[in-house]
């Protein structure tokens, strides 16, 4: 018969098992702590018009009313980040259908015209595209996610609310306006005499200087929906400077 193992050998095996369990426990504790720290750093709450969007709202399956989905979880931060570049560039674009009997607002200016924009809010293509440009420059979700057209709060809303919120998020991120370049694509009405008032509105909302805001307007040469006065569109490009 095979002789039983010595007590010393059995004690050695027990000690090895205890030591292995101890090492594994320490490793799991460190991993859990590290994950919690990273999650806490990324889980900074995002304030949108007084609403606090917690990390849970960024989870998989979040609805549009939460404003953002999980693909933006790691980027939904309104606080400065050490690795942020000195300048950021954003682009925004918007288009709205035109129908008879509706009000027309562009750049915060109410314009007398036979047609107006079909939209959930006031349909200001300039403010919408510029808001998107700012949000894009700081890596935030687009205007449709932050202010969904399924939310009754934004029904008929003045779009300066969206611009003001974008400015707030930009400032919290540690940036200011470098310059704004707007291209309105509108067949009718003519906007030449209205552009200065639009620029003044932008300067006030974004708390910048008149020399940093430029607005251009052109027709669509009677081509497609814009050229046939069935729609109007706008492109916005913004450069942001890091506040030193």
mmCIF file of C-alpha atoms in Angstrom:
data_model
loop_
_atom_site.group_PDB
_atom_site.id
_atom_site.type_symbol
_atom_site.label_atom_id
_atom_site.label_comp_id
_atom_site.label_asym_id
_atom_site.label_seq_id
_atom_site.Cartn_x
_atom_site.Cartn_y
_atom_site.Cartn_z
ATOM 1 C CA UNK A 1 0.000 0.000 0.000
ATOM 2 C CA UNK A 2 1.139 3.585 -0.710
ATOM 3 C CA UNK A 3 2.174 5.341 2.522
ATOM 4 C CA UNK A 4 0.112 8.416 3.468
ATOM 5 C CA UNK A 5 1.703 11.821 2.770
ATOM 6 C CA UNK A 6 3.445 13.425 5.670
ATOM 7 C CA UNK A 7 1.684 16.087 7.744
ATOM 8 C CA UNK A 8 4.371 18.605 6.742
ATOM 9 C CA UNK A 9 3.565 18.068 3.041
ATOM 10 C CA UNK A 10 -0.174 18.518 3.689
ATOM 11 C CA UNK A 11 0.469 21.725 5.640
ATOM 12 C CA UNK A 12 2.596 23.024 2.760
ATOM 13 C CA UNK A 13 -0.249 22.462 0.270
ATOM 14 C CA UNK A 14 -2.720 24.224 2.549
ATOM 15 C CA UNK A 15 -0.402 27.213 2.939
ATOM 16 C CA UNK A 16 0.032 27.478 -0.841
ATOM 17 C CA UNK A 17 -3.720 27.440 -1.359
ATOM 18 C CA UNK A 18 -4.278 30.065 1.342
ATOM 19 C CA UNK A 19 -1.550 32.277 -0.157
ATOM 20 C CA UNK A 20 -3.033 31.925 -3.663
ATOM 21 C CA UNK A 21 -6.512 32.863 -2.408
ATOM 22 C CA UNK A 22 -5.027 35.858 -0.579
ATOM 23 C CA UNK A 23 -3.200 37.110 -3.682
ATOM 24 C CA UNK A 24 -6.316 36.695 -5.857
ATOM 25 C CA UNK A 25 -8.416 38.620 -3.317
ATOM 26 C CA UNK A 26 -5.962 41.536 -3.288
ATOM 27 C CA UNK A 27 -5.925 41.598 -7.129
ATOM 28 C CA UNK A 28 -9.710 41.655 -7.372
ATOM 29 C CA UNK A 29 -9.895 44.451 -4.787
ATOM 30 C CA UNK A 30 -7.405 46.591 -6.721
ATOM 31 C CA UNK A 31 -9.201 45.993 -10.035
ATOM 32 C CA UNK A 32 -12.567 46.892 -8.493
ATOM 33 C CA UNK A 33 -11.127 50.036 -6.926
ATOM 34 C CA UNK A 34 -9.494 51.099 -10.204
ATOM 35 C CA UNK A 35 -12.748 50.540 -12.126
ATOM 36 C CA UNK A 36 -14.704 52.547 -9.591
ATOM 37 C CA UNK A 37 -12.250 55.430 -9.840
ATOM 38 C CA UNK A 38 -12.391 55.467 -13.643
ATOM 39 C CA UNK A 39 -16.152 55.201 -13.597
ATOM 40 C CA UNK A 40 -16.376 58.072 -11.148
ATOM 41 C CA UNK A 41 -14.124 60.223 -13.298
ATOM 42 C CA UNK A 42 -16.205 59.544 -16.394
ATOM 43 C CA UNK A 43 -19.509 59.764 -14.581
ATOM 44 C CA UNK A 44 -19.489 63.508 -14.059
ATOM 45 C CA UNK A 45 -23.085 64.632 -14.198
ATOM 46 C CA UNK A 46 -24.110 66.729 -17.168
ATOM 47 C CA UNK A 47 -26.366 69.685 -16.505
ATOM 48 C CA UNK A 48 -28.747 70.503 -19.349
ATOM 49 C CA UNK A 49 -31.078 73.416 -18.639
ATOM 50 C CA UNK A 50 -31.211 72.522 -14.960
ATOM 51 C CA UNK A 51 -31.691 68.785 -15.562
ATOM 52 C CA UNK A 52 -28.995 66.508 -14.163
ATOM 53 C CA UNK A 53 -28.159 63.629 -16.464
ATOM 54 C CA UNK A 54 -26.528 60.946 -14.306
ATOM 55 C CA UNK A 55 -24.293 58.145 -15.667
ATOM 56 C CA UNK A 56 -27.289 55.799 -15.454
ATOM 57 C CA UNK A 57 -28.952 57.901 -18.148
ATOM 58 C CA UNK A 58 -26.030 57.082 -20.451
ATOM 59 C CA UNK A 59 -26.520 53.339 -20.086
ATOM 60 C CA UNK A 60 -27.427 51.035 -22.965
ATOM 61 C CA UNK A 61 -31.039 51.428 -23.930
ATOM 62 C CA UNK A 62 -31.361 55.016 -22.698
ATOM 63 C CA UNK A 63 -34.249 56.824 -24.389
ATOM 64 C CA UNK A 64 -33.939 59.972 -26.495
ATOM 65 C CA UNK A 65 -35.522 61.982 -23.679
ATOM 66 C CA UNK A 66 -32.413 61.427 -21.615
ATOM 67 C CA UNK A 67 -30.569 63.568 -24.118
ATOM 68 C CA UNK A 68 -27.561 61.307 -24.742
ATOM 69 C CA UNK A 69 -26.889 57.627 -25.321
ATOM 70 C CA UNK A 70 -24.115 55.315 -24.225
ATOM 71 C CA UNK A 71 -21.779 56.112 -27.115
ATOM 72 C CA UNK A 72 -21.214 59.523 -25.497
ATOM 73 C CA UNK A 73 -20.749 58.138 -21.952
ATOM 74 C CA UNK A 74 -17.039 58.848 -21.772
ATOM 75 C CA UNK A 75 -17.296 62.236 -23.464
ATOM 76 C CA UNK A 76 -20.266 63.792 -21.682
ATOM 77 C CA UNK A 77 -18.138 66.101 -19.547
ATOM 78 C CA UNK A 78 -18.664 69.814 -19.078
ATOM 79 C CA UNK A 79 -15.471 70.317 -17.046
ATOM 80 C CA UNK A 80 -12.060 71.130 -18.562
ATOM 81 C CA UNK A 81 -9.761 68.201 -19.391
ATOM 82 C CA UNK A 82 -5.979 68.529 -19.158
ATOM 83 C CA UNK A 83 -5.502 67.044 -22.628
ATOM 84 C CA UNK A 84 -7.883 69.521 -24.305
ATOM 85 C CA UNK A 85 -6.291 71.282 -27.318
ATOM 86 C CA UNK A 86 -5.803 75.041 -27.500
ATOM 87 C CA UNK A 87 -8.362 75.323 -30.309
ATOM 88 C CA UNK A 88 -11.370 73.273 -31.387
ATOM 89 C CA UNK A 89 -13.397 73.467 -34.602
ATOM 90 C CA UNK A 90 -17.056 72.581 -35.034
ATOM 91 C CA UNK A 91 -19.461 72.469 -37.970
ATOM 92 C CA UNK A 92 -23.239 72.565 -37.926
ATOM 93 C CA UNK A 93 -25.880 72.300 -40.629
ATOM 94 C CA UNK A 94 -29.645 72.610 -40.583
ATOM 95 C CA UNK A 95 -32.518 72.689 -43.054
ATOM 96 C CA UNK A 96 -36.238 73.341 -42.612
ATOM 97 C CA UNK A 97 -39.229 73.148 -44.909
ATOM 98 C CA UNK A 98 -41.167 76.324 -45.630
ATOM 99 C CA UNK A 99 -44.944 76.496 -45.633
ATOM 100 C CA UNK A 100 -47.410 79.326 -46.050
ATOM 101 C CA UNK A 101 -48.873 81.002 -42.990
ATOM 102 C CA UNK A 102 -46.089 80.072 -40.538
ATOM 103 C CA UNK A 103 -43.722 82.526 -38.783
ATOM 104 C CA UNK A 104 -40.150 82.886 -40.055
ATOM 105 C CA UNK A 105 -37.261 83.490 -37.638
ATOM 106 C CA UNK A 106 -33.617 83.521 -38.692
ATOM 107 C CA UNK A 107 -30.786 84.496 -36.366
ATOM 108 C CA UNK A 108 -33.266 85.599 -33.743
ATOM 109 C CA UNK A 109 -34.894 88.058 -36.160
ATOM 110 C CA UNK A 110 -38.594 87.682 -36.948
ATOM 111 C CA UNK A 111 -38.926 88.274 -40.685
ATOM 112 C CA UNK A 112 -42.194 89.225 -42.411
ATOM 113 C CA UNK A 113 -42.677 86.719 -45.210
ATOM 114 C CA UNK A 114 -45.445 84.702 -46.819
ATOM 115 C CA UNK A 115 -43.887 81.434 -45.620
ATOM 116 C CA UNK A 116 -42.350 80.168 -42.392
ATOM 117 C CA UNK A 117 -40.428 77.172 -41.100
ATOM 118 C CA UNK A 118 -42.009 73.843 -40.243
ATOM 119 C CA UNK A 119 -40.404 72.828 -36.947
ATOM 120 C CA UNK A 120 -41.008 71.666 -33.382
ATOM 121 C CA UNK A 121 -39.365 74.804 -31.976
ATOM 122 C CA UNK A 122 -39.270 78.154 -33.760
ATOM 123 C CA UNK A 123 -37.236 76.575 -36.598
ATOM 124 C CA UNK A 124 -34.355 79.074 -36.536
ATOM 125 C CA UNK A 125 -31.887 77.412 -38.935
ATOM 126 C CA UNK A 126 -29.048 79.784 -38.024
ATOM 127 C CA UNK A 127 -29.309 79.229 -34.264
ATOM 128 C CA UNK A 128 -29.774 75.485 -34.733
ATOM 129 C CA UNK A 129 -26.729 75.050 -36.958
ATOM 130 C CA UNK A 130 -24.557 77.284 -34.762
ATOM 131 C CA UNK A 131 -25.665 75.429 -31.619
ATOM 132 C CA UNK A 132 -24.699 72.147 -33.276
ATOM 133 C CA UNK A 133 -21.334 73.580 -34.325
ATOM 134 C CA UNK A 134 -20.495 74.562 -30.742
ATOM 135 C CA UNK A 135 -21.674 71.244 -29.328
ATOM 136 C CA UNK A 136 -19.682 69.367 -31.946
ATOM 137 C CA UNK A 137 -16.535 71.367 -31.214
ATOM 138 C CA UNK A 138 -16.573 70.320 -27.551
ATOM 139 C CA UNK A 139 -17.506 66.727 -28.332
ATOM 140 C CA UNK A 140 -21.065 66.862 -27.040
ATOM 141 C CA UNK A 141 -24.219 65.217 -28.439
ATOM 142 C CA UNK A 142 -26.085 67.065 -31.190
ATOM 143 C CA UNK A 143 -28.997 69.436 -30.674
ATOM 144 C CA UNK A 144 -31.538 66.758 -31.574
ATOM 145 C CA UNK A 145 -30.366 64.558 -28.702
ATOM 146 C CA UNK A 146 -30.096 67.275 -26.079
ATOM 147 C CA UNK A 147 -33.378 68.927 -27.085
ATOM 148 C CA UNK A 148 -35.459 66.184 -28.782
ATOM 149 C CA UNK A 149 -38.511 67.127 -30.800
ATOM 150 C CA UNK A 150 -40.451 64.516 -28.830
ATOM 151 C CA UNK A 151 -40.198 66.674 -25.700
ATOM 152 C CA UNK A 152 -43.223 68.989 -25.334
ATOM 153 C CA UNK A 153 -41.085 71.549 -23.467
ATOM 154 C CA UNK A 154 -39.463 72.576 -26.742
ATOM 155 C CA UNK A 155 -42.712 72.986 -28.678
ATOM 156 C CA UNK A 156 -42.505 76.461 -30.208
ATOM 157 C CA UNK A 157 -39.448 77.263 -28.064
ATOM 158 C CA UNK A 158 -37.279 80.257 -28.889
ATOM 159 C CA UNK A 159 -34.007 78.826 -30.177
ATOM 160 C CA UNK A 160 -31.915 81.319 -28.215
ATOM 161 C CA UNK A 161 -32.469 78.885 -25.306
ATOM 162 C CA UNK A 162 -30.461 76.239 -27.184
ATOM 163 C CA UNK A 163 -27.722 78.715 -28.080
ATOM 164 C CA UNK A 164 -27.434 79.918 -24.492
ATOM 165 C CA UNK A 165 -27.108 76.355 -23.222
ATOM 166 C CA UNK A 166 -24.428 75.567 -25.801
ATOM 167 C CA UNK A 167 -22.522 78.672 -24.680
ATOM 168 C CA UNK A 168 -22.800 77.572 -21.053
ATOM 169 C CA UNK A 169 -21.421 74.109 -21.825
ATOM 170 C CA UNK A 170 -18.634 75.628 -23.930
ATOM 171 C CA UNK A 171 -17.611 77.950 -21.093
ATOM 172 C CA UNK A 172 -17.717 75.165 -18.519
ATOM 173 C CA UNK A 173 -15.429 73.144 -20.753
ATOM 174 C CA UNK A 174 -12.977 76.054 -20.653
ATOM 175 C CA UNK A 175 -13.440 77.600 -24.101
ATOM 176 C CA UNK A 176 -14.578 80.863 -25.660
ATOM 177 C CA UNK A 177 -15.501 81.907 -29.199
ATOM 178 C CA UNK A 178 -12.544 82.380 -31.539
ATOM 179 C CA UNK A 179 -14.695 83.161 -34.541
ATOM 180 C CA UNK A 180 -18.022 82.219 -36.117
ATOM 181 C CA UNK A 181 -18.645 81.901 -39.862
ATOM 182 C CA UNK A 182 -22.241 81.478 -41.042
ATOM 183 C CA UNK A 183 -23.493 80.676 -44.551
ATOM 184 C CA UNK A 184 -27.249 81.013 -45.016
ATOM 185 C CA UNK A 185 -28.702 79.409 -48.147
ATOM 186 C CA UNK A 186 -32.012 81.136 -48.771
ATOM 187 C CA UNK A 187 -33.649 81.880 -52.114
ATOM 188 C CA UNK A 188 -36.233 84.204 -50.562
ATOM 189 C CA UNK A 189 -36.558 86.502 -48.682
ATOM 190 C CA UNK A 190 -33.461 88.626 -49.225
ATOM 191 C CA UNK A 191 -31.367 88.891 -46.066
ATOM 192 C CA UNK A 192 -28.814 91.577 -46.920
ATOM 193 C CA UNK A 193 -30.359 94.239 -44.695
ATOM 194 C CA UNK A 194 -31.091 91.835 -41.843
ATOM 195 C CA UNK A 195 -27.620 90.301 -41.427
ATOM 196 C CA UNK A 196 -26.279 93.032 -39.092
ATOM 197 C CA UNK A 197 -29.116 92.410 -36.617
ATOM 198 C CA UNK A 198 -28.519 88.661 -36.774
ATOM 199 C CA UNK A 199 -24.816 89.183 -36.072
ATOM 200 C CA UNK A 200 -25.623 91.455 -33.140
ATOM 201 C CA UNK A 201 -27.847 88.757 -31.647
ATOM 202 C CA UNK A 202 -25.088 86.159 -31.945
ATOM 203 C CA UNK A 203 -22.535 88.484 -30.345
ATOM 204 C CA UNK A 204 -24.847 89.001 -27.384
ATOM 205 C CA UNK A 205 -25.734 85.337 -26.880
ATOM 206 C CA UNK A 206 -22.182 84.050 -27.198
ATOM 207 C CA UNK A 207 -20.650 86.982 -25.287
ATOM 208 C CA UNK A 208 -18.063 87.681 -27.961
ATOM 209 C CA UNK A 209 -16.955 90.589 -30.167
ATOM 210 C CA UNK A 210 -18.552 91.787 -33.436
ATOM 211 C CA UNK A 211 -15.287 91.235 -35.314
ATOM 212 C CA UNK A 212 -15.501 87.521 -34.489
ATOM 213 C CA UNK A 213 -18.890 86.919 -36.114
ATOM 214 C CA UNK A 214 -19.430 86.780 -39.877
ATOM 215 C CA UNK A 215 -22.662 86.042 -41.734
ATOM 216 C CA UNK A 216 -22.901 85.320 -45.444
ATOM 217 C CA UNK A 217 -26.083 84.686 -47.420
ATOM 218 C CA UNK A 218 -26.550 83.247 -50.873
ATOM 219 C CA UNK A 219 -29.341 81.846 -53.005
ATOM 220 C CA UNK A 220 -29.551 78.327 -54.414
ATOM 221 C CA UNK A 221 -29.870 79.477 -58.003
ATOM 222 C CA UNK A 222 -33.499 78.295 -58.219
ATOM 223 C CA UNK A 223 -32.323 74.691 -57.836
ATOM 224 C CA UNK A 224 -33.943 72.011 -55.647
ATOM 225 C CA UNK A 225 -36.180 72.654 -52.634
ATOM 226 C CA UNK A 226 -34.209 75.650 -51.375
ATOM 227 C CA UNK A 227 -34.095 77.271 -54.819
ATOM 228 C CA UNK A 228 -37.818 76.694 -55.222
ATOM 229 C CA UNK A 229 -38.502 78.382 -51.837
ATOM 230 C CA UNK A 230 -39.762 75.149 -50.325
ATOM 231 C CA UNK A 231 -36.948 75.098 -47.755
ATOM 232 C CA UNK A 232 -34.020 77.069 -46.359
ATOM 233 C CA UNK A 233 -30.679 75.890 -44.980
ATOM 234 C CA UNK A 234 -27.640 77.075 -43.049
ATOM 235 C CA UNK A 235 -24.031 76.030 -42.469
ATOM 236 C CA UNK A 236 -22.102 77.188 -39.387
ATOM 237 C CA UNK A 237 -18.412 76.850 -38.633
ATOM 238 C CA UNK A 238 -17.015 77.829 -35.249
ATOM 239 C CA UNK A 239 -13.495 77.984 -33.865
ATOM 240 C CA UNK A 240 -13.130 77.840 -30.086
ATOM 241 C CA UNK A 241 -10.132 79.099 -28.100
ATOM 242 C CA UNK A 242 -9.078 77.568 -24.811
ATOM 243 C CA UNK A 243 -9.359 80.034 -21.956
ATOM 244 C CA UNK A 244 -5.897 80.434 -20.413
#
